Tab-separated table of C-alpha atoms and ligand atoms in Angstrom:
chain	number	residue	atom	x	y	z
X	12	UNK	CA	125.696	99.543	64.259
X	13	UNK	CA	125.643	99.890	68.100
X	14	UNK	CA	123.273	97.242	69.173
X	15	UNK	CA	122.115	93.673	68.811
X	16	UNK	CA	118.528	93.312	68.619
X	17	UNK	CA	115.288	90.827	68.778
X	18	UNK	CA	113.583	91.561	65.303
X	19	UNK	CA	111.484	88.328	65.693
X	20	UNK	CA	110.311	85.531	68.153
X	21	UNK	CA	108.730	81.928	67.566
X	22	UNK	CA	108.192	78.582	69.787
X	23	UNK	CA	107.152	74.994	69.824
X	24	UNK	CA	105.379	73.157	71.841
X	25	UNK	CA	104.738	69.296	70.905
X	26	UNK	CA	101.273	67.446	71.248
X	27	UNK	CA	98.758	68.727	73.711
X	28	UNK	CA	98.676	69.525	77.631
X	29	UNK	CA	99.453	66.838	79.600
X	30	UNK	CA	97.753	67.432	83.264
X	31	UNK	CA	98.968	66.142	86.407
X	32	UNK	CA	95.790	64.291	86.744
X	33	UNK	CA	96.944	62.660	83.354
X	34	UNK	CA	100.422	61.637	85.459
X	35	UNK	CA	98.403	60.405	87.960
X	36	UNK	CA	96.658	58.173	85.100
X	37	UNK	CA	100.170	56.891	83.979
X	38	UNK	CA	100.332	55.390	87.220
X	39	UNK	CA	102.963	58.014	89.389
X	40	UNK	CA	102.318	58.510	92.803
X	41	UNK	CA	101.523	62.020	92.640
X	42	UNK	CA	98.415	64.360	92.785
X	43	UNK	CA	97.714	67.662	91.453
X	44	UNK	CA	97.067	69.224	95.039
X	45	UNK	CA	100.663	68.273	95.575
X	46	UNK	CA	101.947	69.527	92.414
X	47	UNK	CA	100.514	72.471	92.179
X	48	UNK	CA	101.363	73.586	95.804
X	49	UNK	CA	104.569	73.052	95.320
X	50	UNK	CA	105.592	74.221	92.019
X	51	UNK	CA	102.680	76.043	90.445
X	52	UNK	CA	102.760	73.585	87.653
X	53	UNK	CA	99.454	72.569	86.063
X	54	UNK	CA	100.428	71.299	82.465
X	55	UNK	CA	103.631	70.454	80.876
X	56	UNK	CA	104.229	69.085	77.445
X	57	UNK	CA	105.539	65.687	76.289
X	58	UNK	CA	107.591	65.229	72.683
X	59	UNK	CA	106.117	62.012	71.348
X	60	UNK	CA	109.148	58.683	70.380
X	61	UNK	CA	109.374	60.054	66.882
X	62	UNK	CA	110.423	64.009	67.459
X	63	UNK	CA	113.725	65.067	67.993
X	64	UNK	CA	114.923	68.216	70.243
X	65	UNK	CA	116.431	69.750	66.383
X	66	UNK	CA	112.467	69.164	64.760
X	67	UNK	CA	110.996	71.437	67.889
X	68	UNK	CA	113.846	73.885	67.071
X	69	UNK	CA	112.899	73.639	63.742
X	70	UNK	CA	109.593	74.974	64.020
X	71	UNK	CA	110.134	77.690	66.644
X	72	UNK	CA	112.867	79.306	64.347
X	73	UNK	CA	110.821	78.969	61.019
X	74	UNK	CA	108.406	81.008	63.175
X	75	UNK	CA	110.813	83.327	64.315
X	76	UNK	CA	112.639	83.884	61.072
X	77	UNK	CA	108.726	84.508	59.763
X	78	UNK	CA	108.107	87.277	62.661
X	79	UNK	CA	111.416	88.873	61.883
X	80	UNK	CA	110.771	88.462	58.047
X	81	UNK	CA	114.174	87.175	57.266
X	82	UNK	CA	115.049	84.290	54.635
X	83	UNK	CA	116.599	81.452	56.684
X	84	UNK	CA	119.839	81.780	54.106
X	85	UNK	CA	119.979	86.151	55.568
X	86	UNK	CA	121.111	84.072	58.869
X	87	UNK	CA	125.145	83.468	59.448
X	88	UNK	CA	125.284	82.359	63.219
X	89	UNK	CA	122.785	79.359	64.202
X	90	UNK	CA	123.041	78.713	68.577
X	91	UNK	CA	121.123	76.056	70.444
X	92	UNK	CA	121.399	76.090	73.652
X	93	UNK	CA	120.331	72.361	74.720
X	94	UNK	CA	121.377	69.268	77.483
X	95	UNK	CA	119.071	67.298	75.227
X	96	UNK	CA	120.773	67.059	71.890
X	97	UNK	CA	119.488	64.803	69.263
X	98	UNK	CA	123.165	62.608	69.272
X	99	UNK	CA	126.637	63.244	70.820
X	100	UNK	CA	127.438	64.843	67.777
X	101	UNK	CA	126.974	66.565	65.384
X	102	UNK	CA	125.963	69.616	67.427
X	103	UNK	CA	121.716	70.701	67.532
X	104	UNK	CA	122.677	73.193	65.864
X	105	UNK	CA	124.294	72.308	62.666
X	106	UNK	CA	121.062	69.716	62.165
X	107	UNK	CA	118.723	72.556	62.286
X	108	UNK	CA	121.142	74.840	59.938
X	109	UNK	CA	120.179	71.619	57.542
X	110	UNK	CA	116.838	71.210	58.408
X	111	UNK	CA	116.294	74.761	57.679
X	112	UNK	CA	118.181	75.228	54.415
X	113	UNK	CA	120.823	77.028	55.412
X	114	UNK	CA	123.689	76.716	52.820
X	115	UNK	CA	125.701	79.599	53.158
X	116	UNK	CA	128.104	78.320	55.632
X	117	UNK	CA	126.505	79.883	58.366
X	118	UNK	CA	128.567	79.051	61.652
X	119	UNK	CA	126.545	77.226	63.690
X	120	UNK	CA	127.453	75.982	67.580
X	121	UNK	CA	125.526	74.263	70.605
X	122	UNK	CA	125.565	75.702	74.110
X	123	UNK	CA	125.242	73.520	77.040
X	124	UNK	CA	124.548	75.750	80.272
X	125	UNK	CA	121.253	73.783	81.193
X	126	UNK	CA	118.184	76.048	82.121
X	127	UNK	CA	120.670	78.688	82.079
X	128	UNK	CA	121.667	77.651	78.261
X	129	UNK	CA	119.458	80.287	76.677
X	130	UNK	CA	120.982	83.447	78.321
X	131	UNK	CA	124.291	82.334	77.666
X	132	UNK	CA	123.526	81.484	74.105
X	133	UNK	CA	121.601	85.387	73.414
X	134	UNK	CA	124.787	87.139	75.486
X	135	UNK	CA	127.256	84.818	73.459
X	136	UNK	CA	125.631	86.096	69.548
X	137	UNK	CA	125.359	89.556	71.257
X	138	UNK	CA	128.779	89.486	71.423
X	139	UNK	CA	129.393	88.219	67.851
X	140	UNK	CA	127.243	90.813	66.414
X	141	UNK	CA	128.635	93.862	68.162
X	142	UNK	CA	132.010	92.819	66.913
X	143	UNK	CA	131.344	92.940	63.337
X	144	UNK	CA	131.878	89.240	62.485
X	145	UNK	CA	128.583	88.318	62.128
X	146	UNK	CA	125.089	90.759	61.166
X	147	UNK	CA	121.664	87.886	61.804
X	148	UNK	CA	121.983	85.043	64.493
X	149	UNK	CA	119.650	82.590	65.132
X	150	UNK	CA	119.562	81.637	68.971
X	151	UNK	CA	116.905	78.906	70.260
X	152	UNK	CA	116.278	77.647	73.373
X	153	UNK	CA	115.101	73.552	72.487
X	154	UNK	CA	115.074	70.554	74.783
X	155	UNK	CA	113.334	67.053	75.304
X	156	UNK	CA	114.138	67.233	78.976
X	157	UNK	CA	110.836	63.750	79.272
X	158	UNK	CA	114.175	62.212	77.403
X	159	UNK	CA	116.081	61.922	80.742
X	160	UNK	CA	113.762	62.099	83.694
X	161	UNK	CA	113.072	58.738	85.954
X	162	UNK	CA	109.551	58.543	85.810
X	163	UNK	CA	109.627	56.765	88.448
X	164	UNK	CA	111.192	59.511	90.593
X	165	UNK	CA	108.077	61.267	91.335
X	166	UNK	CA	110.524	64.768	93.135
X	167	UNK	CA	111.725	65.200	89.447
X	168	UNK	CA	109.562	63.591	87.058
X	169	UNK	CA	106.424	65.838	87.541
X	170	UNK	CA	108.488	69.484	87.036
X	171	UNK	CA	110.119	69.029	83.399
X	172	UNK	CA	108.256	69.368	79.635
X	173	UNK	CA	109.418	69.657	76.049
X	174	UNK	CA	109.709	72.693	73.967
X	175	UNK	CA	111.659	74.860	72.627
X	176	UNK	CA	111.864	78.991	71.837
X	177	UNK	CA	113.993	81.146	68.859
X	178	UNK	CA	114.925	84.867	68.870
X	179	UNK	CA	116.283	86.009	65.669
X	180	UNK	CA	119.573	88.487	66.590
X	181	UNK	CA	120.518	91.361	64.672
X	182	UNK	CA	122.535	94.243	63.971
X	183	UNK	CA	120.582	97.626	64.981
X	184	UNK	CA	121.495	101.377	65.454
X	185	UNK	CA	118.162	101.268	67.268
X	186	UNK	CA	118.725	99.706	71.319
X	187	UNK	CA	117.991	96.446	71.644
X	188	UNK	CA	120.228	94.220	74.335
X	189	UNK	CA	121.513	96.610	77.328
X	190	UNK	CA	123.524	94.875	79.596
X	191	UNK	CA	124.549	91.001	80.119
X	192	UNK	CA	126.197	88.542	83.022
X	193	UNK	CA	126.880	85.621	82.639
X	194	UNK	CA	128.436	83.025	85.937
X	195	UNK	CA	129.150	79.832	86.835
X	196	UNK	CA	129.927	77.795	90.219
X	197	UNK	CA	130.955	74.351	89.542
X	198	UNK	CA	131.602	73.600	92.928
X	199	UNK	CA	127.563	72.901	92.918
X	200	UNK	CA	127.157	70.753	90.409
X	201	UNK	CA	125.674	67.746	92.251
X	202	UNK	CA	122.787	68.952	93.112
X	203	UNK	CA	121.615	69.014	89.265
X	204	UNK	CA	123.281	66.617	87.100
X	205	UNK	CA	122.343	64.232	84.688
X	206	UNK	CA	125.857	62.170	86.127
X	207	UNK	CA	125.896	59.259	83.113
X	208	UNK	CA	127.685	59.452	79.626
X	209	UNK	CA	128.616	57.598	76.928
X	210	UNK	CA	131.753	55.480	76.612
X	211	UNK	CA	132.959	52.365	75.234
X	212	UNK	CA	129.323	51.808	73.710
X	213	UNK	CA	127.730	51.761	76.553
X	214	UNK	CA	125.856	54.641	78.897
X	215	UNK	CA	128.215	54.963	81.956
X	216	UNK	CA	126.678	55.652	84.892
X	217	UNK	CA	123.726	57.317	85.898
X	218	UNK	CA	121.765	58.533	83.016
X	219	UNK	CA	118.532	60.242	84.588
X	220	UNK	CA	118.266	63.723	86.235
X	221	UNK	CA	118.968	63.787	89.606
X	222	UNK	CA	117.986	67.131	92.260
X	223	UNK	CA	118.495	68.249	95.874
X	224	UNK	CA	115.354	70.055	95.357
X	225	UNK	CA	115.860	72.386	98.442
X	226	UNK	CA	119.324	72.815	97.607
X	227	UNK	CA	118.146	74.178	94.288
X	228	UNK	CA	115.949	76.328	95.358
X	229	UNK	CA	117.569	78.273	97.659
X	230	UNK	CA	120.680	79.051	95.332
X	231	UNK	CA	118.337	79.895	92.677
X	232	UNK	CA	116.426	82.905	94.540
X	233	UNK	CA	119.855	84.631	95.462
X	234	UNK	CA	121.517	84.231	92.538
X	235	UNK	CA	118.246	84.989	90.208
X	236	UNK	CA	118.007	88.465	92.531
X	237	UNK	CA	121.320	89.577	92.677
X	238	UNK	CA	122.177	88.822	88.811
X	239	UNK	CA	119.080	91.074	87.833
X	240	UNK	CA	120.847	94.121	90.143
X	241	UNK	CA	123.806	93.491	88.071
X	242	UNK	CA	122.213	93.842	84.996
X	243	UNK	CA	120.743	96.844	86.197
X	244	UNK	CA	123.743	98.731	87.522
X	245	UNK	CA	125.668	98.213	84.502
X	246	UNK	CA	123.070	100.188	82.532
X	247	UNK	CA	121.775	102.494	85.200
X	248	UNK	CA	118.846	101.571	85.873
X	249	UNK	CA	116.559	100.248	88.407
X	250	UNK	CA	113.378	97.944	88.822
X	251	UNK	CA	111.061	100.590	88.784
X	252	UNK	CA	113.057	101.381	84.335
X	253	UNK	CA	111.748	97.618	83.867
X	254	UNK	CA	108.713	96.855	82.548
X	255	UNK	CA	108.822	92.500	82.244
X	256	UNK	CA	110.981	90.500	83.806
X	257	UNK	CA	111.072	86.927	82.320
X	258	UNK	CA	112.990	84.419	84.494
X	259	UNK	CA	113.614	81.067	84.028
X	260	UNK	CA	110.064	78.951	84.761
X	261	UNK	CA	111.171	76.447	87.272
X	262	UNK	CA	109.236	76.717	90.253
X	263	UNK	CA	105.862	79.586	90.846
X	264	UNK	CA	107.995	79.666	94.354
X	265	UNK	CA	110.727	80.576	92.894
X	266	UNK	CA	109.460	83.444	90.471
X	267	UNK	CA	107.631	84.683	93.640
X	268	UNK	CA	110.284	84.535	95.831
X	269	UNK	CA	112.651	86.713	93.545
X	270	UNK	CA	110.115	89.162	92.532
X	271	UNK	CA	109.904	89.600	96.113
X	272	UNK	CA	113.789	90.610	96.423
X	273	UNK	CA	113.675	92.551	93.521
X	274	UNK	CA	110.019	94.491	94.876
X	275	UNK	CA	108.277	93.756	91.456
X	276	UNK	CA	104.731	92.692	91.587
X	277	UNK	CA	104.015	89.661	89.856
X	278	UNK	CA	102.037	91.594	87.628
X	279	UNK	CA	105.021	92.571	85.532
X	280	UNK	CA	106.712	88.807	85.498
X	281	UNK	CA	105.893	86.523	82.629
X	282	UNK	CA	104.235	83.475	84.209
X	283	UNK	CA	104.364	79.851	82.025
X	284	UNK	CA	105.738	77.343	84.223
X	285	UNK	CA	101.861	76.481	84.903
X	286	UNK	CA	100.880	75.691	81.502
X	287	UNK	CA	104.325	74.777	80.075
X	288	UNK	CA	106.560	72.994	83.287
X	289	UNK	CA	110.018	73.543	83.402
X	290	UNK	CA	111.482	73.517	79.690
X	291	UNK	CA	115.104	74.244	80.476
X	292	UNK	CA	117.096	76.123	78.386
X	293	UNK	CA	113.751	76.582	76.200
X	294	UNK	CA	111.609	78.196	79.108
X	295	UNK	CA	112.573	81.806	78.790
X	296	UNK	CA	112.441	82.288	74.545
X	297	UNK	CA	108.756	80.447	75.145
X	298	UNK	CA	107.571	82.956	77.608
X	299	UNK	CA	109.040	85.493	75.321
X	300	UNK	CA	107.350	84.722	72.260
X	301	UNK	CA	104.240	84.341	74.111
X	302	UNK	CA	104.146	87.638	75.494
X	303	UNK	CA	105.064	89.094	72.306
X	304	UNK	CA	102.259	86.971	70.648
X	305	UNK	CA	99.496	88.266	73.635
X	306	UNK	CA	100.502	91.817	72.732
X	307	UNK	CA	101.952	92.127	76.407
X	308	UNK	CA	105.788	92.950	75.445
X	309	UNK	CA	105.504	96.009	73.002
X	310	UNK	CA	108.202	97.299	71.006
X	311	UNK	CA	110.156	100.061	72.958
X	312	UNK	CA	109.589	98.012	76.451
X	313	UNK	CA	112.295	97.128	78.614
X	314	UNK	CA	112.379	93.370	79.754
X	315	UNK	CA	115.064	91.665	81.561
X	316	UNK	CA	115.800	87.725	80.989
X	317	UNK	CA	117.117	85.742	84.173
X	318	UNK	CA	118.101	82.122	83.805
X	319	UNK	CA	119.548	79.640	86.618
X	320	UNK	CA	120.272	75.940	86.111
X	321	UNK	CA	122.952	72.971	86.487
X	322	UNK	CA	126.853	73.326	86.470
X	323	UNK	CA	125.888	75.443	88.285
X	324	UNK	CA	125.178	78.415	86.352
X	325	UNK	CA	123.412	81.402	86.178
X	326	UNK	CA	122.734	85.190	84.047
X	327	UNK	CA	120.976	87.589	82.927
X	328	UNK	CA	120.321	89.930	79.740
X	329	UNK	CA	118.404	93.338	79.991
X	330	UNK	CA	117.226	94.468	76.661
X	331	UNK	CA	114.783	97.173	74.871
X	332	UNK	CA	111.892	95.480	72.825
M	429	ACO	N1	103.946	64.042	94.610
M	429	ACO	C1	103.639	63.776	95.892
M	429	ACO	N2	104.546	63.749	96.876
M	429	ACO	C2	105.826	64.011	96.540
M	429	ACO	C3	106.211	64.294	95.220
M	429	ACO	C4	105.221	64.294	94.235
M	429	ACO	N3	105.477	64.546	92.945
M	429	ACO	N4	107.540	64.493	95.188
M	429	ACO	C5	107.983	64.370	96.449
M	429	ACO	N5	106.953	64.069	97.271
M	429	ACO	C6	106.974	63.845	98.705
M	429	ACO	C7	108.305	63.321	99.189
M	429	ACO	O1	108.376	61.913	99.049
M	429	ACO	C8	108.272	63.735	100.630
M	429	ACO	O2	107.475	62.832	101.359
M	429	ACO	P1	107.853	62.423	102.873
M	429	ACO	O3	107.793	63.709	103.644
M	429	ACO	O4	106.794	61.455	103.195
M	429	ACO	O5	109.225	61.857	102.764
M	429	ACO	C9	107.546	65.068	100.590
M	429	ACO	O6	106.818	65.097	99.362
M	429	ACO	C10	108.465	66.257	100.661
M	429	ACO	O7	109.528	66.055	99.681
M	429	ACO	P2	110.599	67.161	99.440
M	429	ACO	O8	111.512	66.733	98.327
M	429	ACO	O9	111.217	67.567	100.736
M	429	ACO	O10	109.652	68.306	98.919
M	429	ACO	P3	109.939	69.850	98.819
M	429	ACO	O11	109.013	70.570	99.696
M	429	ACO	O12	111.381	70.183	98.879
M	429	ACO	O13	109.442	70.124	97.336
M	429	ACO	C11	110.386	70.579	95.181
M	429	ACO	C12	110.127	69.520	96.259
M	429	ACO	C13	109.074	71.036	94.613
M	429	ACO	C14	111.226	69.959	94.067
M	429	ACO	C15	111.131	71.750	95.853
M	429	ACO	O14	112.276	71.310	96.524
M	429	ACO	C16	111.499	72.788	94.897
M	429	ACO	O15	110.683	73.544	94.453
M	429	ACO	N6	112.796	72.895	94.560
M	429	ACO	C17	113.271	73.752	93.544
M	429	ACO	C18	113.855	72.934	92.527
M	429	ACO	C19	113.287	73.133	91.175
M	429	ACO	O16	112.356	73.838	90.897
M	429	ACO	N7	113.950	72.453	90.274
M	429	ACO	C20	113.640	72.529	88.921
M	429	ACO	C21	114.871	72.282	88.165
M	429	ACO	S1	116.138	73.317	88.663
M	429	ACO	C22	116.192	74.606	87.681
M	429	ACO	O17	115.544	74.632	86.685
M	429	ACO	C23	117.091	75.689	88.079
């Protein structure tokens, strides 16, 4: 066994589209002209009161245990990466290990990196698996970001949506993940932060997602571009050995932007953040599965993931199909 590798993909995503004309109908000051200018961002959606971010994770990993053709007991490492947990505790993770009848003591962890949460969470159970502790890990992507967003802070309530994404990990002679980085900069982490918490029975402080927007944006572009040549020198390659790159859907402006620095036509970047917003730490393993569902990523392909959110922190994985 030299290798960790995807042997299945699934996602969630709650309820139907919710337009910006159908913000505009909930009474924020917004229009789609704006929105879509801006961001790229047509539809996002919403979780209704009753779902929790561990039910969406449900349902993308029964889907991606069913791709992979694996009996939810065959996994022993479960990983959310979420800044929307269902409660303080016990982790995301351990409730879906219930929720999906795990019983064989399966070690199961959260990850909070934000929209970066996913890449950390894949290059953390590569890890585990090349060492021989663990053979089949589960690692989603889930968040109910509509949870903490001031609606009535049209900069930041019209980007976010609910969802959630699941690879199944696994032991492999056959290539699968290439090359990882990981990094972090806390010195930045005011310009995303959700600043509240809990204390003393009470939320302390802030509890809402707050952005320097332009701040955000132009860290993101450098560090998306230079994380992917990183990446890529470890293993040897260059842009023209990818075939998709799948970063993190914040912004259209921002895909474009690094695509741009990394001179790879759009054509071979995995596009959702129109249809699905910005899902956090659930945006990449969404635009995964989808592109494995379309038939676009075929097996043998080499893709690299990018992610970039609050802390701040950033990363990449490159990986054969
Ligand atoms: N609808 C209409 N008008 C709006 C909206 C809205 N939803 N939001 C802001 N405006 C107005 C502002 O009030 C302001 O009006 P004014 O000029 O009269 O004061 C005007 O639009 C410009 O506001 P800015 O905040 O300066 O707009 P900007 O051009 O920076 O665009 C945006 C904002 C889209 C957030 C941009 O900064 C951006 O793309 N940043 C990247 C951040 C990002 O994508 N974050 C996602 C999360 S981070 C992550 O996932 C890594």
């Amino acid at each position: 066994m030299k290798f960790a590798r995807i042997a299945g993909t699934g996602s969630c995503l709650p309820g139907s589209p919710v337009s910006n004309e159908d913000l505009v109908a909930r009474g924020i000051q917004t229009s789609d002209q704006w929105i879509v200018e801006r961001t790229g961002i047509r539809t996002r959606h919403l979780a209704h009161e009753g779902l929790r971010t561990s039910d969406l994770a449900h349902e993308a990993s029964q889907k991606a245990l069913a791709s992979a053709g694996i009996e939810p007991n065959e996994i022993d490492l479960v990983v959310v990466a979420t800044s929307t947990p269902d409660c303080v505790f016990p982790s995301t993770a351990a409730l879906l290990q219930s929720k999906l009848g795990i019983t064989n003591g399966a070690a199961a962890f959260d990850i909070q990196a934000v929209c970066s949460g996913f890449i950390y969470g894949l290059a953390v159970a590569e890890k585990f698996i090349r060492s021989g502790s663990h053979r089949r890990a589960l690692v989603v992507g889930a968040e109910i970001f509509s949870r903490i967003l001031d609606w009535s802070d049209r900069g930041t309530c019209v980007l976010f949506g609910d969802g959630a994404g699941a690879v199944v990990l696994e032991a492999s002679d056959e290539p699968g993940i290439i090359a990882s980085a990981l990094h972090a900069d806390g010195r930045h982490h005011e310009i995303l932060c959700v600043p509240g918490g809990v204390a003393l029975g009470q939320v302390t402080g802030d509890p809402f997602l707050r952005m320097d927007g332009q701040a955000v944006f132009k860290f993101a572009v450098k560090v998306l571009g230079d994380v992917v040549h990183e990446v890529l020198q470890q293993s040897g390659l260059t842009t023209a050995g990818v075939d998709w790159l799948i970063p993190h859907q914040a912004n259209i402006r921002i895909l474009q932007a690094t695509a741009k620095r990394l001179e790879l036509p759009m054509e071979r970047v995995v596009v959702t953040v129109d249809r699905h917003g910005n899902t956090s730490a659930a945006s990449i393993p969404l635009a995964l599965d989808l592109a494995v569902r379309d038939g676009r990523i075929a097996k043998g392909q080499r893709v690299v993931l990018e992610g970039v959110g609050g802390g701040f922190t950033w990363g990449a994985v490159l990986l054969q199909f």
